Amino acid sequence: MSGTEGIDDFDIDRAISHAWAEFGTRLAEVLSMVDESGDLTIGTPTGNGEPDSFLRFSSPSRDRVRCEAGVAPARGQSEQVDALLADGWERSGAVAAPVVIVAAECVQDESEALAEQAVRALRDVFGVQHPVFLAPDQLAEVLQPDAADLGSASKSEDSFIGRVLEPTRQARRGTSVEIDPEDLTSTLPDGPGHLNQMVDDELTSMYGHPPFRDNEGDVAIRVGSTMLFLRTSSDGKEVTVFAAVVHDVSGRSRAAEVINDLNVESRWVKFQLVRDRVFASMSVLAQPFVPAHLHQAVRVVSDVADGIDEELAAKLDGRTTFAD
């Protein structure tokens, strides 16, 4: 795979920005067709059992669209309400204590502006880092498709590398993982489009909802506190599974040394320093495409990305993709 098709040119900030723009475009399309027959609720699940903030869209009358934003009683609730009011939302007469309700309404022809307002609420006020961090069933409803020697490392360094690579070693030893016989069936793709469809079908089966594919063709998957991306080569022969695990690395020489040690020990996952970011990646050959290989790659890179990012960031004086 050439550099332009790999991860050398990948910019996660650009990817996130494009993802929100694409999400807003698709949301506007949904709102332009919403009617009195049903509502759409987009939640921001925290996973801690506390009330979640949400956006609820409805059509109160013909050719009008309304959005109610429910602000959960988390830390900073009053600041979030103030930020929404400053962006054109108005206090609502609805009562859902302890959640505070504000609302925005427009004619259906102006759905695009309401969608942009909703995106700002989700991204800038509620702090949702990427659309994949929204409740998956509701997201799916919106997104339906139309060089150091390891022997010279200190004991503490060796221990660190061992902890970092433990997820891949566990996967290597994981003989108890059951493989569906159907996932062993190989298919020769007739081009990149066919391969993308097979990848999407497998991810839908794995996660229970269609994957989020941005306008550059990359698939984004939520993995704990970080994200995984999948990219198909232009010749349809390879799928790269990767994640940005550390950002803003301060010392490239030190980072290159640590990454080299990791690569010496790592059997499947490749660690790469691209400018000031560290990526973990794994390549899946797709001629032919075997679903089980994709499943294994996603699992291995997921375990590594979500399992090492904090410790590796501390080691390299950088930061993880998303703060806790």
mmCIF file of N, CA, C and O in Angstrom, residues 41-56 68-75 77 80 84 96-101 121-122 125-128 133-138 222:
data_model
loop_
_atom_site.group_PDB
_atom_site.id
_atom_site.type_symbol
_atom_site.label_atom_id
_atom_site.label_comp_id
_atom_site.label_asym_id
_atom_site.label_seq_id
_atom_site.Cartn_x
_atom_site.Cartn_y
_atom_site.Cartn_z
ATOM 1 N N THR A 41 -34.901 10.759 18.523
ATOM 2 C CA THR A 41 -34.135 11.164 19.700
ATOM 3 C C THR A 41 -32.688 10.734 19.526
ATOM 4 O O THR A 41 -32.416 9.574 19.188
ATOM 5 N N ILE A 42 -31.773 11.659 19.745
ATOM 6 C CA ILE A 42 -30.344 11.366 19.693
ATOM 7 C C ILE A 42 -29.783 11.551 21.102
ATOM 8 O O ILE A 42 -29.795 12.661 21.656
ATOM 9 N N GLY A 43 -29.322 10.465 21.693
ATOM 10 C CA GLY A 43 -28.807 10.520 23.051
ATOM 11 C C GLY A 43 -27.300 10.650 23.089
ATOM 12 O O GLY A 43 -26.597 10.384 22.115
ATOM 13 N N THR A 44 -26.779 11.061 24.237
ATOM 14 C CA THR A 44 -25.331 11.159 24.461
ATOM 15 C C THR A 44 -24.994 10.291 25.662
ATOM 16 O O THR A 44 -24.728 10.797 26.753
ATOM 17 N N PRO A 45 -25.016 8.965 25.506
ATOM 18 C CA PRO A 45 -24.883 8.065 26.657
ATOM 19 C C PRO A 45 -23.560 8.213 27.387
ATOM 20 O O PRO A 45 -22.494 8.204 26.781
ATOM 21 N N THR A 46 -23.645 8.356 28.699
ATOM 22 C CA THR A 46 -22.442 8.473 29.525
ATOM 23 C C THR A 46 -21.961 7.118 30.001
ATOM 24 O O THR A 46 -20.783 6.951 30.325
ATOM 25 N N GLY A 47 -22.868 6.162 30.070
ATOM 26 C CA GLY A 47 -22.488 4.830 30.496
ATOM 27 C C GLY A 47 -22.358 4.663 31.992
ATOM 28 O O GLY A 47 -22.002 3.595 32.484
ATOM 29 N N ASN A 48 -22.657 5.722 32.766
ATOM 30 C CA ASN A 48 -22.519 5.621 34.227
ATOM 31 C C ASN A 48 -23.857 5.545 34.941
ATOM 32 O O ASN A 48 -23.926 5.665 36.161
ATOM 33 N N GLY A 49 -24.925 5.357 34.182
ATOM 34 C CA GLY A 49 -26.242 5.210 34.791
ATOM 35 C C GLY A 49 -26.947 6.512 35.096
ATOM 36 O O GLY A 49 -28.113 6.503 35.484
ATOM 37 N N GLU A 50 -26.273 7.650 34.944
ATOM 38 C CA GLU A 50 -26.897 8.939 35.206
ATOM 39 C C GLU A 50 -27.697 9.390 33.979
ATOM 40 O O GLU A 50 -27.480 8.886 32.873
ATOM 41 N N PRO A 51 -28.632 10.337 34.161
ATOM 42 C CA PRO A 51 -29.407 10.832 33.015
ATOM 43 C C PRO A 51 -28.480 11.383 31.932
ATOM 44 O O PRO A 51 -27.449 11.989 32.229
ATOM 45 N N ASP A 52 -28.833 11.141 30.691
ATOM 46 C CA ASP A 52 -28.033 11.606 29.565
ATOM 47 C C ASP A 52 -28.660 12.850 28.955
ATOM 48 O O ASP A 52 -29.877 13.005 28.935
ATOM 49 N N SER A 53 -27.813 13.716 28.427
ATOM 50 C CA SER A 53 -28.321 14.812 27.616
ATOM 51 C C SER A 53 -28.813 14.242 26.293
ATOM 52 O O SER A 53 -28.374 13.179 25.868
ATOM 53 N N PHE A 54 -29.726 14.956 25.659
ATOM 54 C CA PHE A 54 -30.302 14.413 24.423
ATOM 55 C C PHE A 54 -30.842 15.530 23.557
ATOM 56 O O PHE A 54 -31.044 16.671 24.017
ATOM 57 N N LEU A 55 -31.098 15.199 22.296
ATOM 58 C CA LEU A 55 -31.833 16.053 21.374
ATOM 59 C C LEU A 55 -33.021 15.251 20.870
ATOM 60 O O LEU A 55 -32.869 14.098 20.453
ATOM 61 N N ARG A 56 -34.216 15.851 20.920
ATOM 62 C CA ARG A 56 -35.418 15.164 20.441
ATOM 63 C C ARG A 56 -36.076 16.006 19.359
ATOM 64 O O ARG A 56 -36.478 17.153 19.599
ATOM 65 N N GLU A 68 -35.992 19.697 20.839
ATOM 66 C CA GLU A 68 -35.852 19.955 22.267
ATOM 67 C C GLU A 68 -34.529 19.363 22.741
ATOM 68 O O GLU A 68 -34.236 18.182 22.492
ATOM 69 N N ALA A 69 -33.730 20.192 23.399
ATOM 70 C CA ALA A 69 -32.448 19.747 23.943
ATOM 71 C C ALA A 69 -32.608 19.555 25.437
ATOM 72 O O ALA A 69 -32.978 20.483 26.157
ATOM 73 N N GLY A 70 -32.364 18.343 25.889
ATOM 74 C CA GLY A 70 -32.417 18.049 27.310
ATOM 75 C C GLY A 70 -31.015 18.061 27.889
ATOM 76 O O GLY A 70 -30.159 17.266 27.481
ATOM 77 N N VAL A 71 -30.761 18.950 28.828
ATOM 78 C CA VAL A 71 -29.430 19.099 29.427
ATOM 79 C C VAL A 71 -29.419 18.362 30.755
ATOM 80 O O VAL A 71 -30.134 18.729 31.691
ATOM 81 N N ALA A 72 -28.626 17.317 30.834
ATOM 82 C CA ALA A 72 -28.579 16.482 32.034
ATOM 83 C C ALA A 72 -27.935 17.233 33.193
ATOM 84 O O ALA A 72 -27.126 18.139 32.991
ATOM 85 N N PRO A 73 -28.290 16.849 34.421
ATOM 86 C CA PRO A 73 -27.769 17.548 35.609
ATOM 87 C C PRO A 73 -26.349 17.136 35.964
ATOM 88 O O PRO A 73 -26.053 16.767 37.096
ATOM 89 N N ALA A 74 -25.477 17.173 34.981
ATOM 90 C CA ALA A 74 -24.073 16.871 35.250
ATOM 91 C C ALA A 74 -23.356 18.155 35.631
ATOM 92 O O ALA A 74 -23.936 19.250 35.633
ATOM 93 N N ARG A 75 -22.083 17.997 35.951
ATOM 94 C CA ARG A 75 -21.289 19.179 36.294
ATOM 95 C C ARG A 75 -21.277 20.141 35.108
ATOM 96 O O ARG A 75 -21.058 19.752 33.970
ATOM 97 N N GLN A 77 -23.968 22.050 34.226
ATOM 98 C CA GLN A 77 -25.273 22.120 33.565
ATOM 99 C C GLN A 77 -25.659 23.561 33.257
ATOM 100 O O GLN A 77 -26.120 23.854 32.152
ATOM 101 N N GLN A 80 -23.805 24.871 30.310
ATOM 102 C CA GLN A 80 -24.278 24.305 29.059
ATOM 103 C C GLN A 80 -25.588 24.955 28.629
ATOM 104 O O GLN A 80 -25.786 25.260 27.447
ATOM 105 N N LEU A 84 -26.255 27.114 25.149
ATOM 106 C CA LEU A 84 -27.331 26.849 24.200
ATOM 107 C C LEU A 84 -28.191 28.085 23.978
ATOM 108 O O LEU A 84 -28.564 28.405 22.833
ATOM 109 N N ALA A 96 -38.957 18.283 32.772
ATOM 110 C CA ALA A 96 -38.402 16.928 32.832
ATOM 111 C C ALA A 96 -37.311 16.881 33.885
ATOM 112 O O ALA A 96 -36.234 16.358 33.655
ATOM 113 N N ALA A 97 -37.594 17.513 35.053
ATOM 114 C CA ALA A 97 -36.591 17.610 36.113
ATOM 115 C C ALA A 97 -36.019 16.227 36.430
ATOM 116 O O ALA A 97 -36.760 15.227 36.427
ATOM 117 N N PRO A 98 -34.689 16.159 36.682
ATOM 118 C CA PRO A 98 -33.750 17.286 36.826
ATOM 119 C C PRO A 98 -33.132 17.745 35.517
ATOM 120 O O PRO A 98 -32.211 18.563 35.534
ATOM 121 N N VAL A 99 -33.624 17.232 34.375
ATOM 122 C CA VAL A 99 -33.112 17.667 33.078
ATOM 123 C C VAL A 99 -33.737 19.010 32.720
ATOM 124 O O VAL A 99 -34.939 19.215 32.888
ATOM 125 N N VAL A 100 -32.917 19.937 32.227
ATOM 126 C CA VAL A 100 -33.395 21.244 31.782
ATOM 127 C C VAL A 100 -33.662 21.169 30.279
ATOM 128 O O VAL A 100 -32.821 20.682 29.512
ATOM 129 N N ILE A 101 -34.836 21.641 29.852
ATOM 130 C CA ILE A 101 -35.237 21.566 28.452
ATOM 131 C C ILE A 101 -35.167 22.943 27.805
ATOM 132 O O ILE A 101 -35.728 23.910 28.329
ATOM 133 N N ALA A 121 -24.609 21.824 19.331
ATOM 134 C CA ALA A 121 -25.005 21.423 20.682
ATOM 135 C C ALA A 121 -24.323 20.126 21.088
ATOM 136 O O ALA A 121 -23.784 20.002 22.195
ATOM 137 N N LEU A 122 -24.343 19.149 20.195
ATOM 138 C CA LEU A 122 -23.745 17.853 20.498
ATOM 139 C C LEU A 122 -22.236 17.961 20.661
ATOM 140 O O LEU A 122 -21.649 17.457 21.624
ATOM 141 N N VAL A 125 -21.240 21.821 23.022
ATOM 142 C CA VAL A 125 -21.846 22.013 24.349
ATOM 143 C C VAL A 125 -21.834 20.722 25.155
ATOM 144 O O VAL A 125 -21.370 20.686 26.295
ATOM 145 N N PHE A 126 -22.327 19.638 24.551
ATOM 146 C CA PHE A 126 -22.373 18.359 25.264
ATOM 147 C C PHE A 126 -21.042 17.621 25.229
ATOM 148 O O PHE A 126 -20.848 16.642 25.943
ATOM 149 N N GLY A 127 -20.132 18.066 24.364
ATOM 150 C CA GLY A 127 -18.792 17.496 24.360
ATOM 151 C C GLY A 127 -18.662 16.132 23.721
ATOM 152 O O GLY A 127 -17.754 15.368 24.060
ATOM 153 N N VAL A 128 -19.553 15.795 22.787
ATOM 154 C CA VAL A 128 -19.439 14.526 22.070
ATOM 155 C C VAL A 128 -18.288 14.663 21.070
ATOM 156 O O VAL A 128 -18.320 15.531 20.199
ATOM 157 N N PHE A 133 -19.750 8.342 18.931
ATOM 158 C CA PHE A 133 -19.954 8.269 20.367
ATOM 159 C C PHE A 133 -21.404 8.524 20.760
ATOM 160 O O PHE A 133 -21.738 8.540 21.945
ATOM 161 N N LEU A 134 -22.278 8.726 19.780
ATOM 162 C CA LEU A 134 -23.705 8.835 20.056
ATOM 163 C C LEU A 134 -24.283 7.440 20.231
ATOM 164 O O LEU A 134 -23.651 6.445 19.889
ATOM 165 N N ALA A 135 -25.483 7.362 20.781
ATOM 166 C CA ALA A 135 -26.129 6.062 20.950
ATOM 167 C C ALA A 135 -26.211 5.379 19.588
ATOM 168 O O ALA A 135 -26.753 5.946 18.638
ATOM 169 N N PRO A 136 -25.687 4.150 19.450
ATOM 170 C CA PRO A 136 -25.547 3.541 18.131
ATOM 171 C C PRO A 136 -26.841 3.304 17.383
ATOM 172 O O PRO A 136 -26.889 3.459 16.166
ATOM 173 N N ASP A 137 -27.927 2.941 18.097
ATOM 174 C CA ASP A 137 -29.167 2.685 17.377
ATOM 175 C C ASP A 137 -29.719 3.969 16.776
ATOM 176 O O ASP A 137 -30.227 4.000 15.656
ATOM 177 N N GLN A 138 -29.579 5.070 17.524
ATOM 178 C CA GLN A 138 -30.069 6.348 17.021
ATOM 179 C C GLN A 138 -29.144 6.890 15.930
ATOM 180 O O GLN A 138 -29.585 7.504 14.961
ATOM 181 N N ARG A 222 -16.179 3.296 17.397
ATOM 182 C CA ARG A 222 -15.885 3.624 18.781
ATOM 183 C C ARG A 222 -15.319 2.391 19.497
ATOM 184 O O ARG A 222 -15.870 1.307 19.419
#
